[in-house]
Amino acid sequence: MGLFKAAAGAIGGTLADQWKEFFTCDSLSNDVLFARGYKQTNRRTSNTDGHDNVITQGSAIAVADGQCAIIVDQGVVTELAAEPGVFTYDKSSEPSIFAGGLKWDNLKAVMGTAWERFKFGGDTGKDQRLYYFNIKEILDNKFGTATPVPFRVVDRNTGLDIDVSLRCNGIFTFKIDNPITFYTKICGNVADEYKTEQIRQVLKTEFISALQPAFAHLSDLMIRPNAIPSHVDELCEAMNQALSKKWGELRGLSVVSVAINSISLPEEDAAMIKKLQLGATMRDPGMAAAQMAAAQADAMRAAASNPNGAAMGLMGMGMVGQFGGGVADMFRMQQMQQQQMQQPGMAAGAAMGAAAAAAPAGWTCECGTTNQGKFCANCGKPKPAPKAAEGWTCECGAVNQGKFCMECGKKKPAGAPTFKCDKCGYVFPDPKNPGKFCPECGDPVDDNDIVK
């Protein structure tokens, strides 16, 4: 009974598999990378008893845009179709009278197939499958750095060369470049389909690991961290170089594009970079003097808004000005020395005099406030007029300080009275005729103004 059952199964199965099949695959979504193809059947077809793992000689295979089809015969990839269209499979090991006709050679091959099936108890004894790959760009693969990624910041203009830590997030896309490699290494012999989620987490982890060598490549190009999002082409190239072995050789994949949403540095790293860049600019005497002038201007504005009074702010401003003026004078001296080296005719004394004259002189009010203008910033009193030096007037009219007249050489008369205002301290140039009022403050001249 077993032999008769095997013979019936072999003959019936061989005749059922004589029909040519039409294989197709529905549209593969972004979530499906690989799916098995099935023969198209409906209620009108008579090809319902054929074996699912047999592809008859002369069967048609439809391939759509963004798809790639392979035929696996006995576990070995025998055919590949990567262009859209309908292809006829004419290399099958399953002959058909509808493909070769009723010729003796073809009938002999069909009977040979039935004999081989009889040997396997009526089963096919073979396995033929059709698979479809999604070779479109796989989108929406989000990534983010859970831990900071090292990045080397190089700036030849300022001599900056330090390592910082970056955090970034974004989206990358990839595609299947080599379907044969992807089938043999990743998804071979699946029952139905292979989804993107089955490999996405592994790809994200490897993608983030490859960011460090990719960032090193961008650092060699002297690209600053905040400019990385505008250099996605260089980043994609660097990522493919870093992932060429893991993704290209082992899986048949490649990175298509990378979109970075944001790049962030720790606050301490960002502050360190700004500080080093500012220090590098201060090496230029002109830039350093400009920074010092800006700092003094800010200090004056802060002094004007001092809640303790403008006097306290300006007193502090005066102390800062003394220190800052010395630093500014030092830079001015350096610039003048450089100009003197370029122009040998310039006198060093003139340069020193110009630098000394640049520092403003102040005056101290009766309330103790040091001022630069004509009125006291604290009490509003005007700046006092310069006082005449105390001395004596010779008969020739010359005012002298020493014991002899510098005009005629006469000796200072002994006991000659000197008039000095007892209110403002003004010394009258002519003690013989002082007048009735002090020309400085208007105080009447009396005996209290005579100094022996």
Coordinates of C-alpha atoms in Angstrom, one line a residue:
M1 CA 0.0 0.0 0.0
G2 CA 2.9 2.4 0.7
L3 CA 4.3 1.9 -2.8
F4 CA 1.0 2.6 -4.4
K5 CA 0.5 5.7 -2.2
A6 CA 4.0 7.0 -3.0
A7 CA 3.5 6.4 -6.8
A8 CA 0.1 8.2 -6.7
G9 CA 1.6 11.1 -4.8
A10 CA 4.6 11.3 -7.1
I11 CA 2.5 11.2 -10.3
G12 CA -0.2 13.5 -9.0
G13 CA 2.3 16.0 -7.6
T14 CA 4.3 16.1 -10.8
L15 CA 1.1 16.7 -12.9
A16 CA 0.0 19.5 -10.4
D17 CA 3.3 21.3 -10.7
Q18 CA 3.2 21.3 -14.5
W19 CA 1.3 24.6 -14.4
K20 CA 3.4 27.7 -14.8
E21 CA 3.1 30.2 -11.9
F22 CA 3.0 34.0 -11.7
F23 CA 4.9 35.3 -8.7
T24 CA 4.5 38.9 -7.4
C25 CA 5.0 40.8 -4.2
D26 CA 2.9 43.6 -2.7
S27 CA 4.5 47.0 -2.0
L28 CA 7.2 46.7 0.7
S29 CA 6.7 49.4 3.4
N30 CA 9.5 51.2 5.3
D31 CA 9.1 48.6 8.1
V32 CA 9.8 45.6 5.9
L33 CA 13.3 44.8 4.5
F34 CA 12.7 41.3 3.1
A35 CA 9.7 39.2 2.2
R36 CA 8.9 35.9 0.6
G37 CA 7.2 35.9 -2.8
Y38 CA 4.1 33.7 -3.4
K39 CA 2.4 32.6 -6.6
Q40 CA -0.7 34.6 -7.5
T41 CA -3.9 32.6 -7.3
N42 CA -7.6 33.3 -7.2
R43 CA -10.9 31.5 -7.4
R44 CA -10.7 31.1 -11.2
T45 CA -7.3 29.4 -11.3
S46 CA -6.9 25.6 -11.4
N47 CA -3.3 25.8 -10.1
T48 CA -4.3 25.2 -6.5
D49 CA -2.6 21.9 -5.8
G50 CA 0.9 22.8 -6.7
H51 CA 3.7 22.7 -4.1
D52 CA 4.6 26.1 -2.5
N53 CA 8.3 25.4 -2.6
V54 CA 8.5 24.5 -6.3
I55 CA 9.0 27.0 -9.2
T56 CA 8.0 25.5 -12.5
Q57 CA 10.1 26.0 -15.6
G58 CA 8.8 29.0 -17.6
S59 CA 7.1 30.7 -14.6
A60 CA 6.8 34.5 -14.6
I61 CA 8.3 36.7 -11.9
A62 CA 7.2 40.4 -11.5
V63 CA 9.6 42.9 -10.0
A64 CA 8.4 46.4 -9.1
D65 CA 10.3 49.7 -8.5
G66 CA 12.3 49.6 -5.3
Q67 CA 12.4 45.8 -5.2
C68 CA 15.0 43.1 -6.0
A69 CA 14.0 39.4 -6.4
I70 CA 16.2 36.4 -5.8
I71 CA 15.5 32.7 -6.4
V72 CA 17.0 30.2 -3.9
D73 CA 17.2 26.6 -5.2
Q74 CA 18.2 24.0 -2.6
G75 CA 19.6 26.8 -0.3
V76 CA 21.7 28.4 -3.1
V77 CA 21.0 31.7 -4.7
T78 CA 20.7 30.9 -8.4
E79 CA 19.0 34.0 -9.9
L80 CA 18.7 37.8 -9.2
A81 CA 16.5 40.4 -10.8
A82 CA 17.0 44.0 -9.7
E83 CA 15.3 45.9 -12.6
P84 CA 11.6 46.5 -12.8
G85 CA 9.7 44.2 -15.1
V86 CA 8.4 40.7 -15.6
F87 CA 11.0 37.9 -16.0
T88 CA 10.7 34.3 -17.2
Y89 CA 12.4 31.7 -15.1
D90 CA 13.9 29.2 -17.6
K91 CA 16.6 27.5 -15.5
S92 CA 14.3 25.6 -13.1
S93 CA 15.1 22.0 -12.2
E94 CA 11.3 21.4 -12.4
P95 CA 10.4 20.8 -16.1
S96 CA 6.9 21.4 -17.5
I97 CA 5.2 20.2 -20.6
F98 CA 3.8 23.7 -20.9
A99 CA 7.3 25.2 -21.2
G100 CA 8.9 22.6 -23.4
G101 CA 6.0 21.1 -25.2
L102 CA 5.2 17.4 -25.8
K103 CA 8.6 16.6 -27.1
W104 CA 10.2 13.3 -26.2
D105 CA 13.1 15.0 -24.3
N106 CA 10.7 17.1 -22.3
L107 CA 8.4 14.1 -21.5
K108 CA 11.4 12.1 -20.5
A109 CA 12.4 14.9 -18.1
V110 CA 8.9 15.1 -16.6
M111 CA 8.8 11.3 -16.0
G112 CA 12.3 11.6 -14.5
T113 CA 10.9 14.1 -12.0
A114 CA 8.1 11.8 -11.1
W115 CA 10.5 8.9 -10.5
E116 CA 12.6 11.2 -8.3
R117 CA 9.5 12.1 -6.3
F118 CA 8.6 8.4 -6.0
K119 CA 12.0 7.9 -4.3
F120 CA 11.1 10.5 -1.7
G121 CA 7.8 8.8 -0.9
G122 CA 5.8 11.0 -3.3
D123 CA 7.3 14.3 -2.0
T124 CA 9.2 16.8 -4.1
G125 CA 12.6 16.2 -2.6
K126 CA 13.6 19.8 -3.4
D127 CA 13.1 23.4 -2.1
Q128 CA 12.8 26.4 -4.4
R129 CA 11.9 29.8 -3.0
L130 CA 11.4 33.3 -4.3
Y131 CA 12.3 36.3 -2.1
Y132 CA 11.9 40.1 -2.5
F133 CA 14.2 42.8 -1.0
N134 CA 13.2 46.4 -0.2
I135 CA 16.0 48.3 -1.9
K136 CA 14.5 51.8 -1.3
E137 CA 15.9 54.2 1.2
I138 CA 14.8 53.2 4.7
L139 CA 13.7 56.4 6.5
D140 CA 13.1 57.7 10.0
N141 CA 15.9 56.0 12.0
K142 CA 16.3 58.3 15.0
F143 CA 19.5 58.3 17.0
G144 CA 20.9 60.2 20.0
T145 CA 24.1 60.1 22.1
A146 CA 23.3 58.8 25.5
T147 CA 26.9 59.6 26.6
P148 CA 29.0 62.5 25.2
V149 CA 31.2 61.8 22.2
P150 CA 34.7 63.2 22.2
F151 CA 35.5 65.8 19.6
R152 CA 38.8 67.6 18.9
V153 CA 38.5 71.4 18.3
V154 CA 41.3 72.8 16.1
D155 CA 41.5 76.4 15.3
R156 CA 44.8 77.5 13.6
N157 CA 43.9 81.1 13.7
T158 CA 44.0 81.2 17.5
G159 CA 46.2 78.2 18.0
L160 CA 43.4 76.3 19.7
D161 CA 43.7 72.5 20.0
I162 CA 41.6 70.9 22.8
D163 CA 39.2 67.9 23.2
V164 CA 35.6 68.5 24.2
S165 CA 32.5 66.4 24.6
L166 CA 29.6 66.6 22.2
R167 CA 25.9 65.5 22.5
C168 CA 23.8 65.3 19.4
N169 CA 20.6 63.7 18.0
G170 CA 19.1 63.3 14.6
I171 CA 17.9 60.9 11.9
F172 CA 19.8 58.7 9.5
T173 CA 18.7 56.7 6.5
F174 CA 20.2 53.5 5.0
K175 CA 19.6 51.1 2.1
I176 CA 20.4 47.6 1.1
D177 CA 23.2 47.8 -1.5
N178 CA 24.0 44.1 -1.7
P179 CA 20.9 41.9 -1.4
I180 CA 23.0 38.6 -1.6
T181 CA 25.1 39.6 1.3
F182 CA 22.1 40.7 3.3
Y183 CA 20.4 37.4 2.6
T184 CA 23.3 35.1 3.4
K185 CA 24.4 37.0 6.5
I186 CA 21.2 38.4 8.1
C187 CA 17.8 37.2 6.9
G188 CA 18.4 33.9 5.1
N189 CA 15.5 31.4 4.9
V190 CA 12.9 33.4 6.8
A191 CA 9.4 32.0 6.9
D192 CA 7.5 35.1 5.8
E193 CA 9.2 38.5 6.2
Y194 CA 12.1 40.3 7.9
K195 CA 11.2 43.7 9.5
T196 CA 13.3 46.8 10.0
E197 CA 12.7 46.7 13.8
Q198 CA 14.6 43.4 14.0
I199 CA 17.9 45.1 13.1
R200 CA 17.2 48.8 13.8
Q201 CA 18.5 48.8 17.4
V202 CA 21.8 47.1 16.3
L203 CA 22.2 49.6 13.6
K204 CA 21.6 52.6 16.0
T205 CA 24.2 51.3 18.4
E206 CA 26.8 50.8 15.7
F207 CA 25.9 54.1 14.1
I208 CA 26.6 56.0 17.4
S209 CA 29.9 54.0 17.9
A210 CA 31.0 55.2 14.4
L211 CA 30.3 58.9 15.3
Q212 CA 33.6 59.2 17.1
P213 CA 35.9 58.4 14.0
A214 CA 33.5 60.4 11.8
F215 CA 33.8 63.4 14.1
A216 CA 37.6 62.9 14.1
H217 CA 37.5 63.2 10.3
L218 CA 35.5 66.4 10.5
S219 CA 37.9 67.7 13.1
D220 CA 40.8 67.2 10.7
L221 CA 38.9 69.4 8.3
M222 CA 38.9 72.1 11.1
I223 CA 35.1 72.1 11.2
R224 CA 33.8 73.7 14.5
P225 CA 31.1 71.8 16.5
N226 CA 28.3 74.3 15.8
A227 CA 29.0 74.0 12.0
I228 CA 28.6 70.2 11.9
P229 CA 24.9 70.3 10.8
S230 CA 25.9 72.2 7.7
H231 CA 28.5 69.6 6.6
V232 CA 26.2 66.5 6.4
D233 CA 27.8 65.4 3.1
E234 CA 31.2 65.1 4.7
L235 CA 29.6 63.4 7.7
C236 CA 27.9 60.8 5.5
E237 CA 31.1 60.0 3.7
A238 CA 32.9 59.7 7.0
M239 CA 30.2 57.5 8.5
N240 CA 30.3 55.2 5.4
Q241 CA 34.1 54.9 5.8
A242 CA 33.7 54.1 9.5
L243 CA 30.9 51.6 8.9
S244 CA 32.2 50.1 5.6
K245 CA 33.3 46.9 7.2
K246 CA 30.4 46.3 9.6
W247 CA 27.7 47.4 7.3
G248 CA 29.1 47.1 3.8
E249 CA 31.0 43.8 4.0
L250 CA 29.0 42.0 6.7
R251 CA 25.5 43.2 6.0
G252 CA 25.4 44.8 2.5
L253 CA 24.1 48.1 3.9
S254 CA 25.2 51.7 3.4
V255 CA 24.4 55.1 5.0
V256 CA 22.4 57.3 2.6
S257 CA 22.0 60.5 4.6
V258 CA 22.4 62.0 8.1
A259 CA 20.3 64.9 9.5
I260 CA 21.4 66.3 12.8
N261 CA 18.9 68.3 14.8
S262 CA 21.3 69.9 17.3
I263 CA 24.8 69.9 18.6
S264 CA 25.4 70.8 22.3
L265 CA 28.5 71.2 24.4
P266 CA 28.7 71.1 28.2
E267 CA 28.6 74.6 29.7
E268 CA 32.1 74.2 31.1
D269 CA 33.5 73.2 27.7
A270 CA 31.8 76.1 25.9
A271 CA 33.1 78.6 28.5
M272 CA 36.6 77.1 28.2
I273 CA 36.6 77.5 24.4
K274 CA 35.5 81.2 24.7
K275 CA 38.1 81.9 27.3
L276 CA 40.9 80.4 25.3
Q277 CA 39.8 82.2 22.1
L278 CA 39.7 85.5 24.0
G279 CA 43.1 84.9 25.5
A280 CA 44.4 84.2 22.0
T281 CA 43.1 87.5 20.6
M282 CA 44.7 89.4 23.5
R283 CA 48.1 88.5 22.1
D284 CA 47.5 91.3 19.6
P285 CA 48.4 94.6 21.3
G286 CA 45.7 96.4 19.3
M287 CA 43.0 94.0 20.2
A288 CA 44.1 94.0 23.8
A289 CA 43.9 97.8 24.0
A290 CA 40.4 97.7 22.4
Q291 CA 39.3 95.2 25.0
M292 CA 40.7 97.4 27.8
A293 CA 38.9 100.5 26.4
A294 CA 35.6 98.6 26.2
A295 CA 36.0 97.4 29.8
Q296 CA 36.6 100.9 31.0
A297 CA 33.5 102.1 29.2
D298 CA 31.4 99.4 30.8
A299 CA 32.9 100.4 34.2
M300 CA 31.9 104.1 33.7
R301 CA 28.3 103.0 32.8
A302 CA 28.2 100.8 35.9
A303 CA 29.5 103.6 38.1
A304 CA 26.8 105.9 36.9
S305 CA 24.2 103.4 38.0
N306 CA 25.9 102.6 41.4
P307 CA 23.2 102.5 44.1
N308 CA 25.7 103.8 46.7
G309 CA 26.2 107.0 44.7
A310 CA 28.1 108.1 41.7
A311 CA 31.0 109.2 43.9
M312 CA 31.7 105.6 45.2
G313 CA 31.4 104.2 41.7
L314 CA 33.7 106.9 40.2
M315 CA 36.3 106.4 43.0
G316 CA 36.4 102.7 42.1
M317 CA 36.5 103.7 38.5
G318 CA 39.5 105.9 39.2
M319 CA 41.3 102.9 40.8
V320 CA 40.5 100.7 37.9
G321 CA 41.5 103.5 35.5
Q322 CA 44.9 103.8 37.1
F323 CA 45.5 100.1 36.6
G324 CA 43.9 99.9 33.3
G325 CA 45.6 103.1 32.1
G326 CA 48.9 101.5 33.0
V327 CA 48.2 98.4 30.9
A328 CA 46.9 100.5 28.0
D329 CA 50.0 102.7 28.2
M330 CA 52.1 99.5 28.0
F331 CA 50.4 98.4 24.8
R332 CA 50.7 102.0 23.4
M333 CA 54.4 101.9 24.2
Q334 CA 54.7 98.6 22.3
Q335 CA 52.9 100.0 19.3
M336 CA 55.1 103.1 19.4
Q337 CA 58.3 101.1 19.6
Q338 CA 57.1 99.0 16.6
Q339 CA 56.4 102.3 14.7
Q340 CA 59.8 103.6 15.7
M341 CA 61.5 100.5 14.3
Q342 CA 59.6 101.0 11.1
Q343 CA 60.4 104.8 11.0
P344 CA 64.0 105.4 12.4
G345 CA 63.4 109.1 12.2
M346 CA 60.8 109.1 15.0
A347 CA 62.3 110.2 18.4
A348 CA 61.8 107.8 21.3
G349 CA 61.2 110.8 23.6
A350 CA 58.4 112.1 21.6
A351 CA 56.7 108.7 21.7
M352 CA 57.1 108.5 25.4
G353 CA 55.7 112.0 25.8
A354 CA 52.7 111.2 23.7
A355 CA 52.0 108.1 25.8
A356 CA 52.3 110.0 29.0
A357 CA 50.0 112.8 27.7
A358 CA 47.4 110.2 26.8
A359 CA 46.7 109.5 30.4
P360 CA 44.2 112.1 31.7
A361 CA 44.9 114.0 35.0
G362 CA 42.2 114.6 37.6
W363 CA 41.5 117.0 40.5
T364 CA 40.2 116.4 44.0
C365 CA 37.2 118.3 45.3
E366 CA 36.8 119.5 48.9
C367 CA 34.4 116.5 49.5
G368 CA 37.2 114.1 48.6
T369 CA 35.9 113.0 45.2
T370 CA 38.4 112.6 42.4
N371 CA 37.0 114.1 39.2
Q372 CA 38.0 114.5 35.5
G373 CA 35.6 117.2 34.4
K374 CA 34.9 120.9 35.4
F375 CA 32.4 120.0 38.1
C376 CA 32.4 117.6 41.0
A377 CA 30.4 114.4 40.2
N378 CA 29.3 114.2 43.9
C379 CA 28.6 117.7 45.2
G380 CA 28.5 119.7 41.9
K381 CA 31.2 122.3 42.9
P382 CA 33.2 123.8 40.1
K383 CA 36.8 123.0 39.6
P384 CA 38.9 125.6 41.4
A385 CA 41.0 127.9 39.3
P386 CA 44.7 127.5 39.4
K387 CA 46.3 129.6 42.1
A388 CA 49.1 131.9 41.5
A389 CA 52.4 130.9 43.1
E390 CA 53.4 132.9 46.2
G391 CA 56.2 135.4 45.7
W392 CA 57.2 139.1 45.8
T393 CA 57.0 141.8 43.3
C394 CA 60.1 143.8 42.4
E395 CA 60.2 147.5 41.6
C396 CA 60.5 146.6 38.0
G397 CA 57.2 144.8 38.2
A398 CA 58.5 141.2 37.9
V399 CA 57.0 138.6 40.3
N400 CA 59.7 136.5 41.8
Q401 CA 60.0 133.4 44.1
G402 CA 63.7 133.6 45.0
K403 CA 65.8 136.2 46.8
F404 CA 66.8 138.1 43.7
C405 CA 64.7 139.5 40.9
M406 CA 65.0 137.3 37.8
E407 CA 64.4 140.4 35.6
C408 CA 66.7 143.1 37.0
G409 CA 68.7 141.2 39.6
K410 CA 67.8 143.4 42.5
K411 CA 67.6 141.7 46.0
K412 CA 64.3 141.0 47.6
P413 CA 63.6 143.8 50.0
A414 CA 63.6 142.7 53.7
G415 CA 60.2 142.7 55.4
A416 CA 58.2 143.4 52.2
P417 CA 54.6 142.6 52.9
T418 CA 52.9 139.9 50.9
F419 CA 49.1 140.0 50.4
K420 CA 47.3 136.6 50.5
C421 CA 43.5 136.3 50.6
D422 CA 42.4 134.7 53.9
K423 CA 39.4 133.1 52.2
C424 CA 40.6 131.4 49.1
G425 CA 44.3 131.6 49.5
Y426 CA 44.9 133.8 46.4
V427 CA 48.3 135.5 46.4
F428 CA 48.3 139.1 45.0
P429 CA 50.9 139.6 42.4
D430 CA 51.4 143.3 43.4
P431 CA 51.7 143.6 47.2
K432 CA 52.1 147.4 47.0
N433 CA 48.7 147.9 45.3
P434 CA 46.5 144.9 46.1
G435 CA 43.3 146.6 45.4
K436 CA 40.1 146.6 47.5
F437 CA 38.8 143.1 46.6
C438 CA 40.3 139.7 45.9
P439 CA 40.1 139.1 42.1
E440 CA 39.6 135.3 42.7
C441 CA 36.7 135.2 45.2
G442 CA 35.7 138.9 45.7
D443 CA 36.5 139.0 49.4
P444 CA 37.4 142.6 50.7
V445 CA 41.1 143.2 51.3
D446 CA 41.9 143.9 54.9
D447 CA 44.7 143.6 57.4
N448 CA 44.1 139.8 57.7
D449 CA 45.3 139.4 54.1
I450 CA 48.8 140.7 54.9
V451 CA 51.4 138.0 55.3
K452 CA 54.9 139.1 56.6

